[in-house]
CSV table of N, CA and C in Angstrom, one decimal:
chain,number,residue,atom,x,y,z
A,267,UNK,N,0.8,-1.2,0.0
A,267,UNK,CA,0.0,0.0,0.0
A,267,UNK,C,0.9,1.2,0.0
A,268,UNK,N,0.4,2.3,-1.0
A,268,UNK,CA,1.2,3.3,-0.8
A,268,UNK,C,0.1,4.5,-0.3
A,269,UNK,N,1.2,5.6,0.3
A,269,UNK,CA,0.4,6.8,0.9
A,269,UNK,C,1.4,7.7,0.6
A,270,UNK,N,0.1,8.8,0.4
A,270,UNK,CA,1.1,10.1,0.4
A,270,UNK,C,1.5,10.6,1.0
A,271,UNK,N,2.7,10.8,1.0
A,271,UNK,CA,3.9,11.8,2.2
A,271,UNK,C,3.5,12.9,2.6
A,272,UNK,N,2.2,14.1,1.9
A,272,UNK,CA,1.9,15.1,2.3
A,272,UNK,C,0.5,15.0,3.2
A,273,UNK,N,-0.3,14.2,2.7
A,273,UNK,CA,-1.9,13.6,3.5
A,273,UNK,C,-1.7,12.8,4.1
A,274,UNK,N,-1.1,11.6,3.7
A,274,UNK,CA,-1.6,10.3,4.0
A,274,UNK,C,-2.1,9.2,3.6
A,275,UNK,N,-3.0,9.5,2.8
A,275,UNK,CA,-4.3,9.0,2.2
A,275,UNK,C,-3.8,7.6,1.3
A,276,UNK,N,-4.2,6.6,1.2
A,276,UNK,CA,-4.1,5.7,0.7
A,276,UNK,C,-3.6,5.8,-1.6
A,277,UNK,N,-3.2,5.6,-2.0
A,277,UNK,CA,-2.9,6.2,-3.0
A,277,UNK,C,-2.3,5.0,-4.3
A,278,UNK,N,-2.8,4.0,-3.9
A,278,UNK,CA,-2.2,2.7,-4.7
A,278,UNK,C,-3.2,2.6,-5.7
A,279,UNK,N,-2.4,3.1,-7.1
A,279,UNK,CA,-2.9,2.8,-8.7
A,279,UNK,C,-3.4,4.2,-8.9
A,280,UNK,N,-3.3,5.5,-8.0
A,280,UNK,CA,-3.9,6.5,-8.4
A,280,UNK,C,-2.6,7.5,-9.1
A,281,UNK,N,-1.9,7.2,-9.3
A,281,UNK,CA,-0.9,7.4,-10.7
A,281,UNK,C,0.4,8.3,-9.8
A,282,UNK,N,0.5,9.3,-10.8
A,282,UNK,CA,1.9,10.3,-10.2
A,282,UNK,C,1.5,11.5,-9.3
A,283,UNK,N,0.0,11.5,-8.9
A,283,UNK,CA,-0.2,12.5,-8.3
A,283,UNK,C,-1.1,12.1,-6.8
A,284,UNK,N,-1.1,12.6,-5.9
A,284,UNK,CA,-2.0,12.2,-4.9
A,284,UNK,C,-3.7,12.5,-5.6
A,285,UNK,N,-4.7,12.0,-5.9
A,285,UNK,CA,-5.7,12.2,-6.1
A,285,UNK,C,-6.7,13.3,-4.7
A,286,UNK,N,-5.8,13.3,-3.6
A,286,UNK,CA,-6.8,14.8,-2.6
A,286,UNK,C,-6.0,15.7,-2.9
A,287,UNK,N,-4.2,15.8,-2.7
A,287,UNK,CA,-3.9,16.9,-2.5
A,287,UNK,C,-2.7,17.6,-3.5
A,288,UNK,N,-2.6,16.8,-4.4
A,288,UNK,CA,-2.4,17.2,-5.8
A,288,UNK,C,-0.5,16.9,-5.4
A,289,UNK,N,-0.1,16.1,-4.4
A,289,UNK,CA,1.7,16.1,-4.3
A,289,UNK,C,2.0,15.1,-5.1
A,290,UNK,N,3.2,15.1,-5.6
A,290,UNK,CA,3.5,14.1,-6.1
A,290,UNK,C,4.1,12.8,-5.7
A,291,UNK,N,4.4,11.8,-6.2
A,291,UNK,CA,4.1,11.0,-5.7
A,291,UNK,C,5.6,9.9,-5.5
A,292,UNK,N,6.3,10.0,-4.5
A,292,UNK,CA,7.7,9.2,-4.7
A,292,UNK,C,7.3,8.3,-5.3
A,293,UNK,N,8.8,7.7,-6.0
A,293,UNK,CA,8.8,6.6,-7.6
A,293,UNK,C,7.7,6.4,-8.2
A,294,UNK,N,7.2,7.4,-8.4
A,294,UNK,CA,6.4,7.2,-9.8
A,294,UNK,C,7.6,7.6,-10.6
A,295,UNK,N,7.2,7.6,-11.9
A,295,UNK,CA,8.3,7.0,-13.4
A,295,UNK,C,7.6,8.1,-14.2
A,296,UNK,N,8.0,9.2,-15.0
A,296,UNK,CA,7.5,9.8,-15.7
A,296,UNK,C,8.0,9.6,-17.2
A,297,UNK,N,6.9,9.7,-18.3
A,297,UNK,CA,7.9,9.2,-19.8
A,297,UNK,C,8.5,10.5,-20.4
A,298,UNK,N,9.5,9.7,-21.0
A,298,UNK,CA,10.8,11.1,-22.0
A,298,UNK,C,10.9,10.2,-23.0
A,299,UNK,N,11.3,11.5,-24.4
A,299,UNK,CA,11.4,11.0,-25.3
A,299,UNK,C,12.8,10.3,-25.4
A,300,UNK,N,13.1,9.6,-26.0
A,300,UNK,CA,14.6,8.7,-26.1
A,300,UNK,C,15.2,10.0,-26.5
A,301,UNK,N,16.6,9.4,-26.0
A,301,UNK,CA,17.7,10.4,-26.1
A,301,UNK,C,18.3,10.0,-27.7
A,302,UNK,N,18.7,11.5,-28.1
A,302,UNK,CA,19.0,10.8,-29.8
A,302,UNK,C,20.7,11.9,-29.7
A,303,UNK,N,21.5,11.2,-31.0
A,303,UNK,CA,22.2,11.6,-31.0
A,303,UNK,C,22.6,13.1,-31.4
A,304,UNK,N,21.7,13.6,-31.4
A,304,UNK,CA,21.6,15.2,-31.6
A,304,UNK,C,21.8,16.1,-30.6
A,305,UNK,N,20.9,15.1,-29.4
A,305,UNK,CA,20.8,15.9,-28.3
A,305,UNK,C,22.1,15.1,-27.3
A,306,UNK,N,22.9,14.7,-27.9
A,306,UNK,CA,23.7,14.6,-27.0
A,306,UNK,C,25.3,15.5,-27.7
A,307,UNK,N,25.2,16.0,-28.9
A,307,UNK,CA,25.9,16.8,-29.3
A,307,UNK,C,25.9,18.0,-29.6
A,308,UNK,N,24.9,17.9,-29.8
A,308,UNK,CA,24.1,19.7,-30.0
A,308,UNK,C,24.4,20.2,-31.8
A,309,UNK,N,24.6,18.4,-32.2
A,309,UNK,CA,24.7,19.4,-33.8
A,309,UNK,C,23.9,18.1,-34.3
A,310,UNK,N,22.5,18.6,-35.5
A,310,UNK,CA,21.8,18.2,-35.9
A,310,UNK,C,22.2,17.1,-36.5
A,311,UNK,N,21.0,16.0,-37.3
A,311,UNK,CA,21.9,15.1,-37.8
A,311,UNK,C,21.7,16.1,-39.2
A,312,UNK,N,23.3,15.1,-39.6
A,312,UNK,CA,23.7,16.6,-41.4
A,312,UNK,C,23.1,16.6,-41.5
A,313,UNK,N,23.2,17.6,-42.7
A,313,UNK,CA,22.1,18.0,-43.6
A,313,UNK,C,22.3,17.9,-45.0
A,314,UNK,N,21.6,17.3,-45.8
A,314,UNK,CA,21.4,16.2,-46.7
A,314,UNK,C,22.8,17.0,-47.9
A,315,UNK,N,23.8,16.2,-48.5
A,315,UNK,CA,24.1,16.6,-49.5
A,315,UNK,C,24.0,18.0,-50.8
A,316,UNK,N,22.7,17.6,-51.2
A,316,UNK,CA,21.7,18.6,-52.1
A,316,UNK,C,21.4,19.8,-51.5
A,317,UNK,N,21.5,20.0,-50.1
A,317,UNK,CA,20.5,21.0,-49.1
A,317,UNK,C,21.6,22.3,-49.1
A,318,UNK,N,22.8,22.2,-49.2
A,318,UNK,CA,23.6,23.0,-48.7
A,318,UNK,C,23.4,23.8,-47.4
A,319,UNK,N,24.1,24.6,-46.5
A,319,UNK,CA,24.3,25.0,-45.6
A,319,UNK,C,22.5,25.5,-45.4
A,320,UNK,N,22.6,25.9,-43.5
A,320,UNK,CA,21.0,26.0,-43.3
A,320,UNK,C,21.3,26.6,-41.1
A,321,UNK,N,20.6,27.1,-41.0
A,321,UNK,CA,20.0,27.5,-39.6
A,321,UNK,C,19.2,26.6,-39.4
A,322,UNK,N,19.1,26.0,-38.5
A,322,UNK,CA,18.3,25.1,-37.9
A,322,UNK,C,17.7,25.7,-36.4
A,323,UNK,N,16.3,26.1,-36.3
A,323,UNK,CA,15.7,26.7,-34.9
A,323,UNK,C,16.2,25.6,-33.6
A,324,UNK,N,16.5,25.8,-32.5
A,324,UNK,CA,16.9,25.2,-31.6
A,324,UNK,C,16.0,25.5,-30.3
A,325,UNK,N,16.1,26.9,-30.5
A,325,UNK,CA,15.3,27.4,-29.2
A,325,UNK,C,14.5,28.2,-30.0
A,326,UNK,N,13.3,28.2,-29.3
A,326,UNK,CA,12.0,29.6,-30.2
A,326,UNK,C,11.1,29.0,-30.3
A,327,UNK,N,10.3,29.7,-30.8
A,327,UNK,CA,8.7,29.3,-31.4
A,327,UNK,C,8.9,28.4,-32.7
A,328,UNK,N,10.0,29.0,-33.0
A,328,UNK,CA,9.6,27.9,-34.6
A,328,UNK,C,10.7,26.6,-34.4
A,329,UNK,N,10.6,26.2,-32.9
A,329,UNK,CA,11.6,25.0,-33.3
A,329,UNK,C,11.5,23.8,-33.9
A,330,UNK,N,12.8,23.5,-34.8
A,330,UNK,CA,13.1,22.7,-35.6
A,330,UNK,C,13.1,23.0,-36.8
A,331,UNK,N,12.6,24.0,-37.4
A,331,UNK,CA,12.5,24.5,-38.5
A,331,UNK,C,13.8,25.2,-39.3
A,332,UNK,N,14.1,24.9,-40.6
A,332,UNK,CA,14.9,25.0,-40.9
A,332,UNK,C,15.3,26.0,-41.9
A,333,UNK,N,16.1,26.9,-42.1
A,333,UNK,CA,16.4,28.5,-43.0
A,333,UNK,C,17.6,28.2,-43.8
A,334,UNK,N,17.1,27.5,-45.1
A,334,UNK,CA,18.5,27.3,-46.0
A,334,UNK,C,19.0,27.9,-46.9
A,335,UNK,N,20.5,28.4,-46.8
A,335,UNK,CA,20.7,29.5,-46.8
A,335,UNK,C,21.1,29.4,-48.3
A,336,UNK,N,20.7,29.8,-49.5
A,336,UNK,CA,20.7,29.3,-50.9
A,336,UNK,C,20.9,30.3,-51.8
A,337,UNK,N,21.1,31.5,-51.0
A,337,UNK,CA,21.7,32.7,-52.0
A,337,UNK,C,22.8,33.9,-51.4
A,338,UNK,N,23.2,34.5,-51.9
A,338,UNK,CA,24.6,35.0,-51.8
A,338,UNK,C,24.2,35.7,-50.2
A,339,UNK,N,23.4,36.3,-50.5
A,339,UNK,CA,22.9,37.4,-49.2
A,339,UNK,C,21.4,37.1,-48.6
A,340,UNK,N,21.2,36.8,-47.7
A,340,UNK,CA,19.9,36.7,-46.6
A,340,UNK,C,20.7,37.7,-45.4
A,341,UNK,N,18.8,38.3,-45.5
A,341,UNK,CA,18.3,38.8,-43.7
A,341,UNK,C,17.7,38.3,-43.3
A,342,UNK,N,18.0,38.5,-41.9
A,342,UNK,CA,17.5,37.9,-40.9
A,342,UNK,C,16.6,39.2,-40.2
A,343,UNK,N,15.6,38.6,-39.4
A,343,UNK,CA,14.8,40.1,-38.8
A,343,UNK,C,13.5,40.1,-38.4
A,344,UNK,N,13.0,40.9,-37.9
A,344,UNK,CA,11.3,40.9,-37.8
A,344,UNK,C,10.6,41.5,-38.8
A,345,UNK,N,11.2,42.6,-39.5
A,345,UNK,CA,10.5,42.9,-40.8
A,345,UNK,C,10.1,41.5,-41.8
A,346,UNK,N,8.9,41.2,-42.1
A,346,UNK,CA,8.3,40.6,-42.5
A,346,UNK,C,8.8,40.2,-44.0
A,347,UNK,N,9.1,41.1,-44.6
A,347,UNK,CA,10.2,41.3,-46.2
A,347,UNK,C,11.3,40.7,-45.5
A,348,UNK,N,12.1,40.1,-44.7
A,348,UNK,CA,13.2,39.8,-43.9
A,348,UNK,C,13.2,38.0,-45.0
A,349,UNK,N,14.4,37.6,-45.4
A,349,UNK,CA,14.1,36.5,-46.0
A,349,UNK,C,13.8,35.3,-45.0
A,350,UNK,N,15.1,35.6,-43.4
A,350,UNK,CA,14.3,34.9,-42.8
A,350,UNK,C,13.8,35.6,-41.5
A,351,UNK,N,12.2,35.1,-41.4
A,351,UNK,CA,11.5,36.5,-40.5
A,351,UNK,C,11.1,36.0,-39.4
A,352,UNK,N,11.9,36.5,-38.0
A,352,UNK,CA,11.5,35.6,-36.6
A,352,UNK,C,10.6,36.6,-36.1
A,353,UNK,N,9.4,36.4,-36.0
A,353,UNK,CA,8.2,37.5,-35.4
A,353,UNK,C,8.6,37.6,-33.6
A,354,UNK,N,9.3,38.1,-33.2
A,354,UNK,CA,9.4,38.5,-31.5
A,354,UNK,C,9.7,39.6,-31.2
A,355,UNK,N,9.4,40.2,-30.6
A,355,UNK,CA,10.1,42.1,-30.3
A,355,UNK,C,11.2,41.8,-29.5
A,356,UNK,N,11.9,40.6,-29.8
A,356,UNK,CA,13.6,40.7,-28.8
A,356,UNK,C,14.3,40.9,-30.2
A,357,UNK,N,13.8,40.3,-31.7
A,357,UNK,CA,14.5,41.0,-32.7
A,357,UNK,C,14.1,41.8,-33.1
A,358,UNK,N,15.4,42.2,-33.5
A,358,UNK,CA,15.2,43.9,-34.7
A,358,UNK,C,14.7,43.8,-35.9
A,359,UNK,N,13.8,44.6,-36.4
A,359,UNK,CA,13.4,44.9,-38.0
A,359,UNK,C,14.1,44.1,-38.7
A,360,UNK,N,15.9,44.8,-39.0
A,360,UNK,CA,16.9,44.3,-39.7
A,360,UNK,C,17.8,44.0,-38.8
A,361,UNK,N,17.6,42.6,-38.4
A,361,UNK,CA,18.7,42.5,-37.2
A,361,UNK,C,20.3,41.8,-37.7
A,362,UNK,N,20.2,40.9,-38.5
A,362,UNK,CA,21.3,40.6,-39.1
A,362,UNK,C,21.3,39.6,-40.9
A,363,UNK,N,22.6,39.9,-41.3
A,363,UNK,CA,23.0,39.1,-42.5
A,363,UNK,C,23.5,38.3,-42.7
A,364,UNK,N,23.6,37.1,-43.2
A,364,UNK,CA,24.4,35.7,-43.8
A,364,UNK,C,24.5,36.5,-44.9
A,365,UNK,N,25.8,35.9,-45.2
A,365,UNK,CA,27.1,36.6,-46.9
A,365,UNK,C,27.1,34.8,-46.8
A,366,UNK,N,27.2,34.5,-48.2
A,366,UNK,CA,27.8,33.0,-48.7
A,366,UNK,C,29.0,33.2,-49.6
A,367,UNK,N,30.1,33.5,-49.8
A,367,UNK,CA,30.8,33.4,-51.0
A,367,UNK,C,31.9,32.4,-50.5
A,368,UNK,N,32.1,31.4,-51.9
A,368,UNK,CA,33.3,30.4,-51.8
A,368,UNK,C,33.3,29.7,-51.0
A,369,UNK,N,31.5,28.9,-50.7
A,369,UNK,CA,31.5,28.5,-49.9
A,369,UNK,C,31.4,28.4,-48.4
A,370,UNK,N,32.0,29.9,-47.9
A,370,UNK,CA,31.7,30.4,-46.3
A,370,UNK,C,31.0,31.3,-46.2
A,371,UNK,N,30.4,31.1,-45.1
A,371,UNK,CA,29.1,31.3,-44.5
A,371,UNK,C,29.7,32.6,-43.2
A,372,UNK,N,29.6,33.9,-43.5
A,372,UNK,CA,29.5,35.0,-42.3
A,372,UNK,C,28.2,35.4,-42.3
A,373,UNK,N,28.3,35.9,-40.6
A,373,UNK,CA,27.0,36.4,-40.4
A,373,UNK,C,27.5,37.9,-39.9
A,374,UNK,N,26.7,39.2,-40.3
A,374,UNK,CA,26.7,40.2,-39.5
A,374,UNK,C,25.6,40.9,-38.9
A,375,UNK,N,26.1,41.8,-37.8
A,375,UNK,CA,24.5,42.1,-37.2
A,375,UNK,C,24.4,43.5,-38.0
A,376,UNK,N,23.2,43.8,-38.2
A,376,UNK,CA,22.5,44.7,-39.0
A,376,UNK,C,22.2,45.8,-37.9
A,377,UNK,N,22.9,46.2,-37.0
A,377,UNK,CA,22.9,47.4,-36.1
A,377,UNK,C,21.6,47.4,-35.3
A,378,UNK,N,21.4,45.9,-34.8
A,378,UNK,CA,20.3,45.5,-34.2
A,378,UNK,C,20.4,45.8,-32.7
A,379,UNK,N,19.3,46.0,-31.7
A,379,UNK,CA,19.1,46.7,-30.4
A,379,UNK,C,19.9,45.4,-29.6
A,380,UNK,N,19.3,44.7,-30.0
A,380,UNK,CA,19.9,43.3,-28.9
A,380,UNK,C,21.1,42.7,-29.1
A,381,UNK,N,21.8,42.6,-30.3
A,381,UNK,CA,23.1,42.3,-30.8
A,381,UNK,C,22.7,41.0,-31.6
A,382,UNK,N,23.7,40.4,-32.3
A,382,UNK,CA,23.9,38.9,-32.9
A,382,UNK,C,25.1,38.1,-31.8
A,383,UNK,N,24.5,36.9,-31.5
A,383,UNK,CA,25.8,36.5,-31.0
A,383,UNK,C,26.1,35.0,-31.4
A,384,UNK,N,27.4,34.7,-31.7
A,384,UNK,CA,27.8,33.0,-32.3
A,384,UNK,C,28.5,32.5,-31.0
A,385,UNK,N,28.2,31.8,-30.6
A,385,UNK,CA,28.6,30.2,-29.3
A,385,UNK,C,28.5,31.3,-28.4
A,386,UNK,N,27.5,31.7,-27.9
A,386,UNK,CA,27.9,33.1,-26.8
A,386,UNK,C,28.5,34.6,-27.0
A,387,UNK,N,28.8,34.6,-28.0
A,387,UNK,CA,29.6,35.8,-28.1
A,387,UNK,C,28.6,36.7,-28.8
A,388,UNK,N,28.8,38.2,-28.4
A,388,UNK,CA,28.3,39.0,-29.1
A,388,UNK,C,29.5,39.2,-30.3
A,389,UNK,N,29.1,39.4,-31.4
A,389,UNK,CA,29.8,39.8,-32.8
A,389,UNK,C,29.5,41.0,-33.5
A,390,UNK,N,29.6,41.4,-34.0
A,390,UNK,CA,29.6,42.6,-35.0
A,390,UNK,C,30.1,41.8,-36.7
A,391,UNK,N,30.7,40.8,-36.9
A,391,UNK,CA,31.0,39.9,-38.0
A,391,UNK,C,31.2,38.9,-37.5
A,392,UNK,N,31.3,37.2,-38.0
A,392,UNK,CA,31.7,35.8,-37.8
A,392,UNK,C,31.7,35.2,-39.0
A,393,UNK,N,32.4,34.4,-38.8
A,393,UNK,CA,32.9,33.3,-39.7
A,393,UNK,C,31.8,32.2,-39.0
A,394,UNK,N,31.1,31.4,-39.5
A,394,UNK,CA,30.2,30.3,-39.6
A,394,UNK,C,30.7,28.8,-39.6
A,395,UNK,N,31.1,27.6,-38.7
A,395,UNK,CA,31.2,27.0,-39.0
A,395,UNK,C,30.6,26.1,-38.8
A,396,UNK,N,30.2,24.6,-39.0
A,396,UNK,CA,29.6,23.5,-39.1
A,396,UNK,C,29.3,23.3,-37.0
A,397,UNK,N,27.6,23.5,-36.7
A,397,UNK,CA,27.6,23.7,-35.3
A,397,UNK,C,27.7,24.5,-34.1
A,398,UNK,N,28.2,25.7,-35.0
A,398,UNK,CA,27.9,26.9,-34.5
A,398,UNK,C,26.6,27.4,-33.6
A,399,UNK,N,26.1,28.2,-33.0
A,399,UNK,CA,24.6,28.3,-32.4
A,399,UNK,C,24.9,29.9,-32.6
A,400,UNK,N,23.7,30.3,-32.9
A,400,UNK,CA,23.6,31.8,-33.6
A,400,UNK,C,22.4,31.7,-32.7
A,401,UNK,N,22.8,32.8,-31.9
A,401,UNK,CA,21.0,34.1,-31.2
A,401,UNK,C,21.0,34.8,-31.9
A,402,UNK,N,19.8,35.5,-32.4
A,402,UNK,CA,19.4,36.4,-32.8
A,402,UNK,C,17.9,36.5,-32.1
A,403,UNK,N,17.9,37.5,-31.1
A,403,UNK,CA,16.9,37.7,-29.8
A,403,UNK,C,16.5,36.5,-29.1
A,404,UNK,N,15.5,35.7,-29.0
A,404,UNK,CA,15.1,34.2,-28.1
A,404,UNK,C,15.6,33.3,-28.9
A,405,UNK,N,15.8,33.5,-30.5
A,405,UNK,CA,16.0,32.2,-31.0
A,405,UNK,C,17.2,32.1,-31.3
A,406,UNK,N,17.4,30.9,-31.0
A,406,UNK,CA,18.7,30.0,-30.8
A,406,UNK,C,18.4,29.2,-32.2
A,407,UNK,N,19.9,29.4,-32.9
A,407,UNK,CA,19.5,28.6,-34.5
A,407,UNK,C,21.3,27.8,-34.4
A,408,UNK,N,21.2,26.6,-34.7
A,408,UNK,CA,22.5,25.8,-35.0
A,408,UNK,C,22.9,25.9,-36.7
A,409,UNK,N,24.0,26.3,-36.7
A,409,UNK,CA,24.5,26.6,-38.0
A,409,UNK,C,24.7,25.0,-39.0
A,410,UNK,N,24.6,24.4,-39.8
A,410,UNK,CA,24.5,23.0,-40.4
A,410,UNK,C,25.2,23.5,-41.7
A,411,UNK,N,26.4,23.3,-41.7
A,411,UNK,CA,27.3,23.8,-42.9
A,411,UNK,C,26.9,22.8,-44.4
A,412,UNK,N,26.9,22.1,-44.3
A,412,UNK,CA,26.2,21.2,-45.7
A,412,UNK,C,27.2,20.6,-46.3
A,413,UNK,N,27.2,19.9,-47.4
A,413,UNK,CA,28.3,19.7,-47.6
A,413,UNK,C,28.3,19.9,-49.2
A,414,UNK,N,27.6,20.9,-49.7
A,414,UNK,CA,26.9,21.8,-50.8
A,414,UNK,C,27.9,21.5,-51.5
């Protein structure tokens, strides 16, 4: 027989919660999703051949979603004309740019209120590599270099 630690009350088969007083319930077992190799590295699995380089959402509203980066110059921003457009008032209008040439991937901030920052750092310019994590206001985007 089990009882809850906070009432008392008899509590055998009434799940993870006390059914009077809402405590929880020692060893109950709650489910997670399996751990995958992404989340134990923090870099997506690649990204496909054909796809070339891409932002991948990590943290935000649009997570998991992916911004591939397919032409010389993209913005980044809340302005809705922004090629890629994160709607939050922690980004700026024009908050920043990905440059592609020869291959490499820089980002710069577009004179945004909150800054751009790559693995933590605030920047003003960066060099892009494979795994990178780019803020730009709440959202956290993992850089996926491609193998374009």
């Amino acid at each position: 027989m089990t009882k809850c630690p906070a009432c008392g009350i008899d509590t055998e088969g009434s799940g993870r919660e006390c059914p009077v007083c809402g405590e929880t319930l020692e060893g109950t077992t709650q489910s997670f999703a399996p751990v995958t190799d992404e989340m134990l590295t923090g870099v997506p699995a690649a990204v496909e051949k054909d796809e070339g380089p891409a932002l991948i959402v990590r943290k935000g509203p649009e997570l998991g979603e992916r911004f591939y980066l397919d032409r010389a110059r993209i913005t980044i921003g809340r302005d809705p004309g922004s090629d890629i457009f994160l709607n939050d008032v922690t980004v700026s209008r024009r908050h920043a740019v990905v440059e592609l040439a020869d291959g490499i991937a820089c980002i710069s901030d577009a004179g945004s209120l909150n800054g751009t920052y790559v693995n933590g750092i605030c920047v003003d310019k960066a060099q892009l590599s494979n795994g990178d994590v780019v803020q730009v206001g709440m959202f956290q985007m993992l850089f996926a270099g491609g193998q374009g």
